[in-house]
Amino acid sequence: MLVVTCVKQVPDTTQVKIDPVKGTLIREGVPFIMNPFDTHALEESLRLKDEYGLRVAVISMGPPNTEVTLRKALALGASEAVLLSDRVFGGADTLATSMVLAEAINRLDQKEEVAVVLCGRQTIDGDTAQVGPGIATRLGYSQLTLVDRIENLDLQAKKVRVRRKLEGRHELVEAPLPVMIAVVQEINKPRYPTVPMRLMAESATVTLWDNKEMELSEETIGLKGSPTQVRKIFSPERAKGEILGDGTSKPEEAAHLLLDRLIEKDLLNL
Ligand SMILES: Cc1cc2nc3c(=O)[nH]c(=O)nc-3n(C[C@H](O)[C@H](O)[C@H](O)COP(=O)(O)OP(=O)(O)OC[C@H]3O[C@@H](n4cnc5c(N)ncnc54)[C@H](O)[C@@H]3O)c2cc1C
């Protein structure tokens, strides 16, 4: 049985540069890393491998250099890696991205049953958190988001119990397999690769699936299959603040002035 982990290669910065004309990501000259949330998804899948004997397949959609990130996953202990790369996949929004990833999972499932798909909570560049749920919806899998603990995986009864991290509380949920689980970073501490595993990963095979292999209709993928397009990207202007008192020397006076101002504006529930 397989646990499929989705990992995205992202710019090593939260200051993503966008082409002002096309509204697309500028990838040139930017160092790339595995999306930090996905390192936790991968670690969790390796734990499922260790505990339940599942095999770990890692998949990523992206340009050819995404292979570097997939080799990192192999060095950490993934059993196989598949790169989904083709010019026609480019310019995809989250819907078109989920389309390609879901089809890849479907193809893997035809060879070996998929029990779990693991995703990160979100990416540090797109930040939408839509891709995991998009994959689950397309495949008709159960979906569990914001998971901070996999309590139990029962492969015989085909169900999983997880803990979800909500605001100020936790929730225990059970769902039937196959399931898509999107994890939060608190779930684990990712391991480091060993030197022998790193060396092994250098020569390991990363399977490439282009659209000749995937046979998806070009109307449903890439830019053509993306119903949403970025029209403009900009940083919001900060509202101008107000300096109370002389601004530096008398903090107590400033605190009183601030209190008066908040009461005046009816912003304090006294
Ligand atoms: C309207 C719109 C237009 C866009 N146009 C372009 C464009 O022209 N060019 C461009 O480069 N990008 C474009 N993007 C960004 C691109 O679509 C997103 O990077 C991609 O859809 C993933 O969404 P996200 O980064 O928000 O991921 P999230 O939904 O935040 O990711 C959640 C999880 O899904 C998995 N995941 C997400 N993406 C991948 C992936 N590619 N491979 C494997 N796993 C993945 C990871 O586990 C990740 O943690 C566009 C996005 C939008 C919303």
XYZ file of C-alpha atoms and ligand atoms in Angstrom, residues 6-8 24-25 27 35 38 59-61 91-94 97 101 119-123 125-132 223 228-230, ligand 1:
87
model
C 2.807 15.980 -2.395
C 5.753 18.345 -2.187
C 6.131 21.676 -3.901
C 3.149 34.900 -12.875
C 5.973 33.910 -10.559
C 11.615 31.914 -10.988
C 8.011 23.981 0.854
C 5.750 19.740 3.044
C 5.144 13.616 -6.304
C 5.701 17.177 -7.434
C 4.488 19.282 -10.329
C 0.739 28.767 -15.496
C -1.669 26.540 -13.566
C -3.905 27.925 -10.824
C -4.837 25.744 -7.868
C -2.603 22.026 -10.242
C -1.668 15.877 -9.052
C 0.029 17.366 1.894
C 1.393 20.360 3.736
C -1.070 22.819 5.228
C -0.203 25.399 2.546
C 2.737 26.732 0.574
C 4.465 31.275 -2.000
C 0.885 30.620 -3.170
C -0.456 30.270 0.412
C -3.917 29.271 -0.734
C -4.163 25.856 1.051
C -6.519 24.834 -1.750
C -4.492 22.143 -3.510
C -4.853 19.344 -0.903
C -3.043 28.261 -18.178
C -8.637 32.204 -12.165
C -5.928 34.579 -13.415
C -3.863 37.034 -11.396
C -5.068 32.553 -9.895
C -3.743 31.897 -9.845
C -2.903 31.920 -10.957
C -1.650 31.353 -10.910
N -0.822 31.406 -11.983
C 0.416 30.897 -11.897
C 1.339 30.981 -12.943
O 1.012 31.508 -13.983
N 2.591 30.470 -12.802
C 2.972 29.891 -11.636
O 4.119 29.454 -11.524
N 2.113 29.776 -10.617
C 0.863 30.273 -10.703
N 0.015 30.214 -9.658
C 0.478 29.553 -8.489
C 0.225 28.088 -8.609
O -0.992 27.753 -9.139
C 0.238 27.569 -7.250
O 1.556 27.611 -6.841
C -0.272 26.148 -7.184
O -1.562 26.104 -7.689
C -0.250 25.646 -5.795
O -1.063 26.479 -4.997
P -0.487 27.013 -3.659
O 0.939 27.361 -3.866
O -1.424 28.019 -3.133
O -0.507 25.689 -2.813
P -1.347 25.317 -1.524
O -2.740 24.981 -1.892
O -1.110 26.353 -0.450
O -0.557 23.981 -1.185
C -1.085 22.992 -0.299
C -0.281 21.749 -0.452
O -0.531 21.189 -1.722
C 0.636 20.562 -2.230
N 1.039 21.207 -3.485
C 0.726 22.444 -3.911
N 1.283 22.669 -5.117
C 1.963 21.555 -5.453
C 2.740 21.148 -6.559
N 2.944 21.934 -7.618
N 3.308 19.899 -6.568
C 3.109 19.072 -5.515
N 2.390 19.393 -4.447
C 1.823 20.611 -4.404
C 1.703 20.714 -1.155
O 1.681 19.602 -0.298
C 1.236 21.958 -0.416
O 1.710 22.050 0.895
C -1.244 30.738 -9.711
C -2.097 30.696 -8.606
C -3.332 31.262 -8.663
C -4.232 31.209 -7.440
